[in-house]
Short mmCIF file of N, CA, C and O and ligand atoms in Angstrom, two decimals:
data_model
loop_
_atom_site.label_atom_id
_atom_site.label_comp_id
_atom_site.label_asym_id
_atom_site.label_seq_id
_atom_site.Cartn_x
_atom_site.Cartn_y
_atom_site.Cartn_z
N MET A 1 -19.34 80.15 -50.01
CA MET A 1 -19.74 78.60 -50.45
C MET A 1 -21.47 79.17 -51.08
O MET A 1 -22.72 79.91 -51.14
N LYS A 2 -21.72 78.18 -51.56
CA LYS A 2 -23.10 77.71 -52.39
C LYS A 2 -23.50 76.77 -52.56
O LYS A 2 -23.54 75.15 -52.72
N LEU A 3 -24.79 76.45 -51.64
CA LEU A 3 -25.53 75.58 -51.85
C LEU A 3 -27.14 75.67 -52.65
O LEU A 3 -27.92 76.55 -53.17
N GLU A 4 -27.04 74.20 -53.64
CA GLU A 4 -28.06 74.49 -53.91
C GLU A 4 -29.30 73.50 -53.07
O GLU A 4 -29.13 71.73 -53.07
N GLY A 5 -30.96 73.24 -53.81
CA GLY A 5 -30.92 72.22 -53.05
C GLY A 5 -33.04 72.83 -53.08
O GLY A 5 -33.38 73.51 -54.76
N GLY A 6 -33.74 71.90 -52.56
CA GLY A 6 -34.80 72.16 -53.33
C GLY A 6 -36.32 71.25 -52.84
O GLY A 6 -36.06 70.35 -51.69
N CYS A 7 -37.59 71.14 -52.93
CA CYS A 7 -37.96 70.37 -52.57
C CYS A 7 -38.36 68.73 -52.78
O CYS A 7 -37.66 68.38 -53.44
N TYR A 8 -39.06 67.91 -52.09
CA TYR A 8 -39.26 66.13 -52.82
C TYR A 8 -39.73 66.20 -53.67
O TYR A 8 -39.16 65.50 -54.47
N CYS A 9 -40.68 67.05 -53.76
CA CYS A 9 -41.21 66.60 -55.45
C CYS A 9 -40.54 67.33 -57.11
O CYS A 9 -40.68 66.84 -58.08
N ARG A 10 -39.37 68.46 -56.24
CA ARG A 10 -38.78 68.72 -57.44
C ARG A 10 -39.17 70.12 -58.00
O ARG A 10 -38.89 70.35 -58.83
N GLU A 11 -40.90 70.50 -57.65
CA GLU A 11 -41.09 71.64 -58.48
C GLU A 11 -40.27 73.00 -57.95
O GLU A 11 -40.30 74.33 -58.99
N VAL A 12 -39.82 72.73 -56.95
CA VAL A 12 -39.81 74.66 -56.09
C VAL A 12 -38.20 74.21 -55.45
O VAL A 12 -37.72 73.46 -55.46
N ARG A 13 -36.72 75.10 -56.69
CA ARG A 13 -35.97 74.35 -56.39
C ARG A 13 -35.25 76.30 -56.09
O ARG A 13 -35.22 77.35 -56.35
N TYR A 14 -33.68 76.16 -55.18
CA TYR A 14 -33.15 77.63 -54.65
C TYR A 14 -31.78 77.41 -54.97
O TYR A 14 -31.22 76.19 -54.96
N VAL A 15 -31.53 78.65 -54.74
CA VAL A 15 -29.93 78.42 -54.61
C VAL A 15 -30.04 79.53 -53.61
O VAL A 15 -29.91 80.31 -53.18
N ALA A 16 -28.93 79.32 -52.74
CA ALA A 16 -28.16 80.39 -51.54
C ALA A 16 -26.58 80.41 -51.32
O ALA A 16 -25.69 79.46 -51.42
N GLU A 17 -26.52 81.60 -51.30
CA GLU A 17 -24.64 81.39 -51.81
C GLU A 17 -24.25 82.81 -50.50
O GLU A 17 -25.07 83.45 -50.19
N GLY A 18 -23.20 82.27 -50.60
CA GLY A 18 -22.85 83.57 -48.99
C GLY A 18 -22.12 82.30 -48.07
O GLY A 18 -21.84 81.61 -48.09
N ASP A 19 -21.32 83.23 -46.95
CA ASP A 19 -20.94 83.07 -45.79
C ASP A 19 -22.44 82.26 -44.57
O ASP A 19 -23.47 83.22 -44.46
N ALA A 20 -21.79 80.75 -44.87
CA ALA A 20 -23.43 80.70 -43.21
C ALA A 20 -22.84 81.37 -41.90
O ALA A 20 -22.19 81.44 -41.61
N MET A 21 -24.28 81.87 -41.47
CA MET A 21 -23.92 82.75 -40.77
C MET A 21 -24.60 81.71 -39.39
O MET A 21 -23.83 82.55 -38.15
N MET A 22 -25.31 80.97 -39.74
CA MET A 22 -25.38 80.06 -37.70
C MET A 22 -25.69 78.33 -38.34
O MET A 22 -26.05 78.93 -39.80
N LYS A 23 -24.97 78.22 -37.80
CA LYS A 23 -25.35 75.82 -38.37
C LYS A 23 -25.79 75.39 -36.81
O LYS A 23 -24.90 75.25 -35.76
N ALA A 24 -26.69 74.87 -36.99
CA ALA A 24 -27.91 75.01 -35.31
C ALA A 24 -28.67 73.46 -35.71
O ALA A 24 -29.02 73.53 -36.43
N GLN A 25 -28.68 73.05 -34.22
CA GLN A 25 -30.40 72.26 -34.45
C GLN A 25 -31.12 72.84 -33.51
O GLN A 25 -30.80 73.45 -32.25
N CYS A 26 -32.17 73.26 -33.87
CA CYS A 26 -33.42 73.91 -32.97
C CYS A 26 -34.44 73.39 -32.21
O CYS A 26 -35.19 71.92 -32.87
N HIS A 27 -34.25 72.61 -31.29
CA HIS A 27 -35.41 72.00 -30.58
C HIS A 27 -36.36 72.58 -30.39
O HIS A 27 -38.24 71.94 -29.69
N CYS A 28 -36.52 74.11 -30.78
CA CYS A 28 -38.61 74.13 -30.04
C CYS A 28 -39.68 73.65 -30.53
O CYS A 28 -39.39 73.14 -31.92
N ARG A 29 -40.52 74.14 -30.07
CA ARG A 29 -41.80 73.18 -29.60
C ARG A 29 -42.26 73.86 -31.62
O ARG A 29 -43.45 72.53 -32.46
N GLU A 30 -42.91 74.59 -32.35
CA GLU A 30 -42.68 75.05 -33.43
C GLU A 30 -42.07 74.08 -34.82
O GLU A 30 -42.47 73.36 -35.58
N CYS A 31 -41.05 73.91 -34.40
CA CYS A 31 -39.76 73.01 -35.13
C CYS A 31 -40.63 71.57 -34.77
O CYS A 31 -40.21 71.26 -36.28
N GLN A 32 -41.15 71.05 -34.23
CA GLN A 32 -40.98 69.87 -34.46
C GLN A 32 -42.28 69.05 -34.91
O GLN A 32 -42.28 68.61 -35.36
N TYR A 33 -42.93 70.07 -34.79
CA TYR A 33 -43.99 70.32 -36.30
C TYR A 33 -42.85 69.96 -37.51
O TYR A 33 -43.43 69.23 -38.75
N ILE A 34 -42.72 71.32 -38.15
CA ILE A 34 -41.90 70.81 -39.36
C ILE A 34 -41.15 69.82 -40.08
O ILE A 34 -40.89 69.77 -40.38
N SER A 35 -40.19 69.26 -38.10
CA SER A 35 -39.63 68.52 -38.33
C SER A 35 -39.77 67.41 -38.87
O SER A 35 -39.25 66.28 -39.02
N GLY A 36 -40.99 67.42 -37.96
CA GLY A 36 -41.50 65.14 -37.60
C GLY A 36 -41.59 65.13 -36.52
O GLY A 36 -41.40 64.06 -36.04
N GLY A 37 -40.57 65.87 -35.65
CA GLY A 37 -40.40 65.14 -34.30
C GLY A 37 -39.47 65.55 -33.85
O GLY A 37 -38.42 66.43 -32.77
N ALA A 38 -38.49 65.60 -34.71
CA ALA A 38 -36.95 65.33 -34.00
C ALA A 38 -36.49 67.31 -34.27
O ALA A 38 -37.26 68.35 -34.86
N PRO A 39 -35.31 67.57 -33.43
CA PRO A 39 -34.73 69.23 -33.86
C PRO A 39 -34.28 69.08 -34.95
O PRO A 39 -35.12 68.12 -36.00
N ASN A 40 -34.75 70.35 -35.68
CA ASN A 40 -34.95 70.78 -36.76
C ASN A 40 -33.10 71.13 -37.16
O ASN A 40 -32.57 71.96 -36.50
N ILE A 41 -32.69 70.63 -37.96
CA ILE A 41 -31.01 71.02 -38.41
C ILE A 41 -31.29 72.18 -39.74
O ILE A 41 -32.00 72.00 -40.83
N PHE A 42 -30.60 73.41 -39.59
CA PHE A 42 -30.79 74.26 -40.50
C PHE A 42 -29.50 75.26 -40.20
O PHE A 42 -28.63 75.43 -39.56
N VAL A 43 -28.76 76.42 -41.68
CA VAL A 43 -28.10 77.15 -41.82
C VAL A 43 -28.81 78.33 -42.09
O VAL A 43 -29.86 77.97 -42.59
N ALA A 44 -27.85 78.92 -41.31
CA ALA A 44 -29.14 80.42 -42.61
C ALA A 44 -28.23 81.42 -42.49
O ALA A 44 -26.55 81.55 -42.11
N MET A 45 -28.44 81.23 -44.15
CA MET A 45 -27.92 82.22 -44.84
C MET A 45 -28.29 83.60 -45.27
O MET A 45 -29.26 84.00 -45.19
N PRO A 46 -27.20 83.97 -45.94
CA PRO A 46 -27.67 85.94 -46.39
C PRO A 46 -29.04 85.94 -46.99
O PRO A 46 -29.08 84.92 -48.31
N ALA A 47 -30.08 86.56 -46.76
CA ALA A 47 -31.28 86.65 -47.92
C ALA A 47 -30.87 87.27 -49.03
O ALA A 47 -31.81 86.98 -50.36
N ASP A 48 -29.41 88.47 -48.95
CA ASP A 48 -29.46 88.75 -50.21
C ASP A 48 -28.91 87.78 -51.16
O ASP A 48 -28.71 87.85 -52.70
N GLY A 49 -28.38 86.19 -50.60
CA GLY A 49 -27.33 85.64 -51.75
C GLY A 49 -28.51 84.22 -51.55
O GLY A 49 -28.29 83.29 -52.82
N PHE A 50 -29.76 83.95 -51.63
CA PHE A 50 -31.55 83.38 -51.42
C PHE A 50 -31.73 83.97 -52.52
O PHE A 50 -32.03 84.90 -52.21
N SER A 51 -32.12 82.58 -53.84
CA SER A 51 -33.40 83.10 -54.65
C SER A 51 -33.73 81.69 -55.30
O SER A 51 -33.20 80.45 -55.07
N TYR A 52 -35.05 81.93 -55.25
CA TYR A 52 -36.02 80.76 -55.87
C TYR A 52 -35.59 80.56 -57.56
O TYR A 52 -35.51 81.76 -58.43
N THR A 53 -35.66 79.43 -58.28
CA THR A 53 -34.68 78.81 -59.16
C THR A 53 -35.89 79.00 -59.79
O THR A 53 -36.06 79.13 -61.01
N GLU A 54 -36.70 77.84 -59.44
CA GLU A 54 -37.57 77.50 -59.88
C GLU A 54 -38.68 77.24 -59.51
O GLU A 54 -38.69 76.69 -57.92
N SER A 55 -40.08 78.08 -59.64
CA SER A 55 -41.38 78.11 -58.61
C SER A 55 -41.10 78.74 -57.67
O SER A 55 -40.59 79.18 -57.78
N GLN A 56 -42.20 78.95 -57.50
CA GLN A 56 -41.73 80.03 -55.96
C GLN A 56 -42.61 79.12 -55.24
O GLN A 56 -43.95 78.11 -55.18
N PRO A 57 -42.85 79.24 -53.44
CA PRO A 57 -42.89 78.72 -52.43
C PRO A 57 -44.70 79.02 -52.36
O PRO A 57 -44.54 80.38 -52.68
N LYS A 58 -44.58 78.45 -51.19
CA LYS A 58 -45.96 79.01 -50.11
C LYS A 58 -46.18 79.62 -49.50
O LYS A 58 -44.79 78.75 -48.61
N GLN A 59 -46.13 80.83 -49.06
CA GLN A 59 -45.97 81.32 -47.41
C GLN A 59 -47.04 81.24 -46.67
O GLN A 59 -47.82 81.32 -46.79
N PHE A 60 -46.92 81.00 -45.14
CA PHE A 60 -47.77 80.73 -44.31
C PHE A 60 -46.88 81.84 -43.19
O PHE A 60 -45.55 81.34 -42.76
N ALA A 61 -48.05 82.61 -41.81
CA ALA A 61 -46.88 82.78 -40.81
C ALA A 61 -48.54 82.91 -39.76
O ALA A 61 -49.42 83.73 -40.46
N ARG A 62 -48.18 82.42 -38.99
CA ARG A 62 -49.54 82.69 -37.51
C ARG A 62 -49.44 83.89 -37.56
O ARG A 62 -48.92 84.78 -37.48
N SER A 63 -50.85 84.75 -37.25
CA SER A 63 -51.20 85.51 -37.44
C SER A 63 -51.52 86.20 -36.15
O SER A 63 -52.03 86.66 -35.08
N ASP A 64 -51.68 84.47 -34.98
CA ASP A 64 -52.04 85.25 -33.49
C ASP A 64 -50.34 85.44 -33.05
O ASP A 64 -50.53 85.26 -31.50
N LEU A 65 -49.54 85.10 -33.62
CA LEU A 65 -48.35 85.81 -32.97
C LEU A 65 -47.81 87.09 -33.15
O LEU A 65 -47.82 87.28 -34.25
N PRO A 66 -47.02 87.80 -31.74
CA PRO A 66 -46.48 88.68 -32.28
C PRO A 66 -45.28 88.20 -32.79
O PRO A 66 -44.48 87.18 -32.78
N ARG A 67 -44.74 89.05 -34.00
CA ARG A 67 -43.16 89.07 -34.59
C ARG A 67 -42.99 87.52 -34.99
O ARG A 67 -42.16 87.10 -35.26
N ALA A 68 -44.22 86.72 -35.98
CA ALA A 68 -44.37 85.86 -36.36
C ALA A 68 -43.39 85.09 -37.78
O ALA A 68 -43.32 86.34 -37.92
N VAL A 69 -42.80 84.25 -37.53
CA VAL A 69 -41.62 84.26 -38.55
C VAL A 69 -42.95 83.60 -39.97
O VAL A 69 -44.17 83.57 -39.70
N THR A 70 -41.79 83.74 -40.95
CA THR A 70 -42.97 83.01 -42.28
C THR A 70 -41.83 82.00 -42.75
O THR A 70 -41.06 81.84 -42.64
N ARG A 71 -42.77 81.09 -42.84
CA ARG A 71 -42.87 79.66 -43.28
C ARG A 71 -42.92 79.55 -44.75
O ARG A 71 -44.08 79.47 -44.95
N GLU A 72 -41.66 78.94 -45.62
CA GLU A 72 -42.09 78.41 -46.73
C GLU A 72 -42.18 77.17 -47.58
O GLU A 72 -41.70 76.79 -46.93
N PHE A 73 -42.72 76.95 -47.84
CA PHE A 73 -42.66 75.06 -48.44
C PHE A 73 -43.19 75.07 -49.67
O PHE A 73 -43.85 76.50 -50.22
N CYS A 74 -42.92 73.68 -50.13
CA CYS A 74 -43.52 73.60 -51.67
C CYS A 74 -45.25 73.87 -51.56
O CYS A 74 -46.32 72.61 -50.37
N PRO A 75 -46.11 74.24 -52.27
CA PRO A 75 -47.40 73.94 -52.74
C PRO A 75 -47.68 72.64 -52.66
O PRO A 75 -49.36 72.50 -52.67
N THR A 76 -46.88 72.08 -53.28
CA THR A 76 -47.47 70.72 -54.27
C THR A 76 -47.20 69.35 -53.19
O THR A 76 -48.49 68.55 -52.91
N CYS A 77 -45.84 69.27 -52.71
CA CYS A 77 -45.52 68.56 -51.83
C CYS A 77 -45.80 68.64 -50.40
O CYS A 77 -44.95 67.51 -49.81
N GLY A 78 -44.97 70.08 -50.34
CA GLY A 78 -45.38 70.54 -48.08
C GLY A 78 -44.32 70.40 -48.02
O GLY A 78 -43.90 70.60 -46.69
N THR A 79 -43.19 69.27 -48.71
CA THR A 79 -41.52 70.25 -47.95
C THR A 79 -41.77 71.68 -47.61
O THR A 79 -41.04 73.02 -48.36
N HIS A 80 -41.04 71.50 -46.22
CA HIS A 80 -40.69 72.98 -45.74
C HIS A 80 -39.51 73.06 -45.80
O HIS A 80 -38.35 72.44 -45.92
N LEU A 81 -39.10 74.68 -46.68
CA LEU A 81 -38.02 75.39 -47.19
C LEU A 81 -37.16 75.71 -46.30
O LEU A 81 -35.85 75.65 -46.00
N VAL A 82 -37.91 77.10 -46.41
CA VAL A 82 -36.83 78.23 -45.30
C VAL A 82 -38.01 78.67 -44.35
O VAL A 82 -38.70 78.26 -44.70
N THR A 83 -37.87 79.54 -43.36
CA THR A 83 -38.40 80.08 -42.79
C THR A 83 -37.70 82.08 -42.50
O THR A 83 -36.20 81.89 -42.61
N ARG A 84 -38.22 82.70 -42.55
CA ARG A 84 -37.24 83.76 -42.72
C ARG A 84 -37.82 84.90 -41.47
O ARG A 84 -39.31 84.84 -40.79
N VAL A 85 -37.57 85.54 -41.12
CA VAL A 85 -37.48 85.64 -39.31
C VAL A 85 -37.58 87.60 -39.41
O VAL A 85 -36.74 88.44 -39.96
N PRO A 86 -39.07 87.93 -38.85
CA PRO A 86 -39.30 89.76 -38.83
C PRO A 86 -37.83 90.09 -39.13
O PRO A 86 -37.30 89.84 -37.34
N GLY A 87 -37.25 90.74 -39.55
CA GLY A 87 -35.97 91.93 -39.16
C GLY A 87 -34.63 91.54 -39.27
O GLY A 87 -33.20 92.26 -39.04
N LEU A 88 -34.76 90.71 -39.62
CA LEU A 88 -33.14 89.68 -39.98
C LEU A 88 -33.01 89.43 -41.09
O LEU A 88 -33.35 88.83 -42.06
N PRO A 89 -31.55 89.89 -41.77
CA PRO A 89 -31.53 89.74 -43.14
C PRO A 89 -30.64 88.15 -43.53
O PRO A 89 -29.89 88.14 -44.38
N MET A 90 -31.92 86.96 -43.45
CA MET A 90 -31.16 85.87 -43.62
C MET A 90 -32.23 84.84 -44.00
O MET A 90 -33.92 85.23 -43.44
N VAL A 91 -31.97 83.54 -44.15
CA VAL A 91 -32.42 82.96 -44.44
C VAL A 91 -33.38 81.49 -43.77
O VAL A 91 -31.45 81.57 -43.60
N VAL A 92 -33.58 81.17 -42.82
CA VAL A 92 -33.37 79.75 -42.13
C VAL A 92 -33.69 78.38 -42.72
O VAL A 92 -34.87 78.16 -43.56
N LEU A 93 -32.49 77.67 -43.49
CA LEU A 93 -33.08 76.95 -44.84
C LEU A 93 -32.46 76.00 -44.02
O LEU A 93 -31.77 75.37 -43.49
N LYS A 94 -33.66 74.69 -44.32
CA LYS A 94 -33.45 73.35 -43.56
C LYS A 94 -32.70 72.31 -44.31
O LYS A 94 -32.86 72.48 -45.69
N VAL A 95 -32.07 72.19 -43.77
CA VAL A 95 -31.14 71.14 -43.94
C VAL A 95 -31.21 70.15 -44.97
O VAL A 95 -30.51 69.21 -45.76
N GLY A 96 -32.10 69.16 -44.90
CA GLY A 96 -33.19 67.32 -45.66
C GLY A 96 -32.67 68.78 -47.14
O GLY A 96 -33.85 67.79 -47.75
N THR A 97 -33.22 69.67 -47.28
CA THR A 97 -33.89 69.85 -48.42
C THR A 97 -32.50 69.97 -49.86
O THR A 97 -32.69 70.65 -50.45
N LEU A 98 -31.21 69.93 -48.89
CA LEU A 98 -30.14 70.39 -49.92
C LEU A 98 -29.76 68.86 -50.59
O LEU A 98 -30.33 68.13 -49.83
N ASP A 99 -29.67 69.92 -52.18
CA ASP A 99 -28.80 68.83 -53.42
C ASP A 99 -28.68 67.42 -52.55
O ASP A 99 -28.42 66.32 -52.53
N ASP A 100 -27.46 67.73 -51.69
CA ASP A 100 -26.23 67.00 -51.14
C ASP A 100 -26.15 67.43 -49.16
O ASP A 100 -25.41 68.85 -49.02
N PRO A 101 -26.85 66.89 -48.70
CA PRO A 101 -27.09 67.48 -47.36
C PRO A 101 -25.64 67.38 -46.26
O PRO A 101 -25.32 68.06 -45.38
N ALA A 102 -24.64 66.54 -47.59
CA ALA A 102 -23.40 66.39 -46.54
C ALA A 102 -22.47 67.64 -46.17
O ALA A 102 -21.67 67.99 -45.77
N LEU A 103 -22.83 68.46 -47.32
CA LEU A 103 -22.30 70.34 -47.27
C LEU A 103 -22.64 70.93 -46.25
O LEU A 103 -21.92 71.75 -46.29
N PHE A 104 -23.58 70.28 -45.40
CA PHE A 104 -23.34 71.71 -43.74
C PHE A 104 -22.43 70.86 -43.46
O PHE A 104 -21.99 71.89 -42.32
N GLY A 105 -21.70 69.86 -43.25
CA GLY A 105 -21.19 69.83 -42.42
C GLY A 105 -21.89 69.35 -41.08
O GLY A 105 -22.98 68.03 -41.11
N THR A 106 -21.74 69.55 -39.89
CA THR A 106 -22.28 69.33 -38.49
C THR A 106 -23.08 70.92 -38.26
O THR A 106 -22.42 72.06 -37.90
N PRO A 107 -23.65 70.71 -36.77
CA PRO A 107 -24.55 71.96 -36.11
C PRO A 107 -23.86 72.35 -35.17
O PRO A 107 -22.70 70.93 -34.88
N LYS A 108 -23.13 73.05 -34.64
CA LYS A 108 -22.48 73.55 -33.94
C LYS A 108 -22.93 74.17 -32.65
O LYS A 108 -22.36 74.53 -31.71
N LEU A 109 -24.22 74.14 -32.91
CA LEU A 109 -24.96 74.58 -31.15
C LEU A 109 -26.34 74.23 -31.57
O LEU A 109 -26.81 73.88 -33.00
N ALA A 110 -26.98 74.16 -30.31
CA ALA A 110 -28.00 74.00 -30.31
C ALA A 110 -29.35 74.75 -29.31
O ALA A 110 -29.30 75.39 -28.37
N ILE A 111 -30.32 75.63 -30.03
CA ILE A 111 -31.38 76.18 -29.04
C ILE A 111 -32.41 75.90 -28.98
O ILE A 111 -32.60 74.82 -29.44
N TYR A 112 -33.01 76.66 -28.18
CA TYR A 112 -34.26 76.69 -28.15
C TYR A 112 -34.80 75.11 -27.13
O TYR A 112 -35.31 74.42 -27.60
N THR A 113 -33.24 75.02 -26.25
CA THR A 113 -33.93 74.14 -25.33
C THR A 113 -34.80 73.60 -24.26
O THR A 113 -35.24 72.25 -23.64
N ILE A 114 -35.51 74.59 -24.19
CA ILE A 114 -36.39 74.63 -22.69
C ILE A 114 -37.93 74.02 -23.50
O ILE A 114 -38.64 73.37 -22.58
N ASP A 115 -37.88 73.92 -25.07
CA ASP A 115 -39.07 72.92 -25.59
C ASP A 115 -38.48 71.52 -25.67
O ASP A 115 -38.94 70.86 -26.46
N LYS A 116 -36.82 70.78 -25.39
CA LYS A 116 -36.98 70.09 -25.67
C LYS A 116 -36.85 68.75 -25.23
O LYS A 116 -37.81 68.47 -24.01
N GLN A 117 -37.42 67.58 -26.17
CA GLN A 117 -37.83 66.78 -25.98
C GLN A 117 -37.12 65.19 -25.26
O GLN A 117 -35.67 65.62 -25.31
N ALA A 118 -37.26 64.92 -24.02
CA ALA A 118 -36.87 63.84 -23.95
C ALA A 118 -35.85 62.81 -25.08
O ALA A 118 -34.89 62.36 -24.58
N PHE A 119 -36.37 62.32 -26.76
CA PHE A 119 -35.76 61.29 -27.55
C PHE A 119 -35.43 62.40 -28.39
O PHE A 119 -34.55 62.19 -29.11
N HIS A 120 -34.98 63.69 -28.33
CA HIS A 120 -34.17 64.96 -28.28
C HIS A 120 -32.17 64.79 -28.02
O HIS A 120 -32.22 64.02 -26.87
N HIS A 121 -31.67 64.09 -28.74
CA HIS A 121 -29.87 64.74 -28.04
C HIS A 121 -29.32 65.22 -28.31
O HIS A 121 -29.63 66.12 -29.98
N ILE A 122 -28.42 65.73 -28.16
CA ILE A 122 -27.43 66.86 -28.53
C ILE A 122 -26.42 66.48 -27.48
O ILE A 122 -26.07 65.60 -26.62
N PRO A 123 -25.25 66.36 -29.02
CA PRO A 123 -23.95 65.86 -28.61
C PRO A 123 -23.09 66.51 -27.38
O PRO A 123 -23.29 67.51 -27.73
N GLU A 124 -22.36 65.90 -27.05
CA GLU A 124 -21.74 65.62 -26.04
C GLU A 124 -20.65 67.04 -26.31
O GLU A 124 -19.82 66.85 -27.08
N GLY A 125 -20.57 67.80 -25.27
CA GLY A 125 -20.01 69.25 -25.74
C GLY A 125 -20.65 70.48 -26.70
O GLY A 125 -19.55 71.31 -27.21
N MET A 126 -21.62 70.02 -27.12
CA MET A 126 -22.51 71.14 -28.20
C MET A 126 -22.98 71.98 -27.03
O MET A 126 -23.70 71.91 -26.51
N PRO A 127 -22.46 73.57 -27.34
CA PRO A 127 -23.44 74.74 -27.23
C PRO A 127 -24.80 74.20 -27.05
O PRO A 127 -24.96 74.62 -27.74
N ALA A 128 -24.93 74.54 -25.71
CA ALA A 128 -26.79 74.57 -25.61
C ALA A 128 -27.22 75.93 -25.48
O ALA A 128 -26.68 75.88 -23.79
N PHE A 129 -28.19 76.01 -25.90
CA PHE A 129 -29.42 77.69 -24.86
C PHE A 129 -30.62 77.20 -24.82
O PHE A 129 -31.01 77.29 -25.74
N GLU A 130 -30.69 77.42 -24.09
CA GLU A 130 -31.83 78.01 -23.69
C GLU A 130 -32.95 78.46 -24.65
O GLU A 130 -34.62 77.61 -25.20
N ARG A 131 -33.29 79.85 -25.08
CA ARG A 131 -33.14 80.19 -26.43
C ARG A 131 -32.74 80.08 -27.04
O ARG A 131 -31.92 79.35 -27.86
N LEU A 132 -31.92 81.31 -27.46
CA LEU A 132 -31.31 82.18 -27.93
C LEU A 132 -29.91 82.64 -27.69
O LEU A 132 -29.55 82.78 -26.48
N PRO A 133 -28.39 82.23 -28.28
CA PRO A 133 -27.68 82.84 -27.64
C PRO A 133 -27.20 84.39 -28.05
O PRO A 133 -28.43 85.40 -28.55
N GLN A 134 -27.14 84.90 -26.55
CA GLN A 134 -26.87 86.62 -26.31
C GLN A 134 -26.05 86.72 -27.27
O GLN A 134 -24.95 86.16 -27.77
N ARG A 135 -26.32 88.02 -28.32
CA ARG A 135 -25.42 89.11 -29.21
C ARG A 135 -25.09 90.13 -29.25
O ARG A 135 -25.28 90.18 -27.55
ZN1 ZN B 201 -42.86 70.19 -53.85
ZN1 ZN B 202 -36.83 76.18 -34.40
#
């Protein structure tokens, strides 16, 4: 699968190639800031197939957390593009930044439901995990 996308102002552009490693919706409190309140819908793609093709994002990681993730976003319009998790060879790509979000299909599982809000929706029959599925 080849996915192309970028930020709202079109300054930062990316391409992601490879097999999707996870398609999910994350209900964690941190994602609620990034998404605006809803679960964050993402596809995890191999890091070695991901690159920025125009401009570079700004990066942010909290210094007060152990193993903090790094969040990458457009320095001009602020659109959040991907998250990188320490030690994992993947990028967590925000589906709303795809040129054609329909290419994503649908999320297959819900994670971090421990932080789920009453206004979040989990489709009937979707596997849901308090944190992450066991590997
Ligand atoms: Zn932008
Ligand atoms: Zn999350």
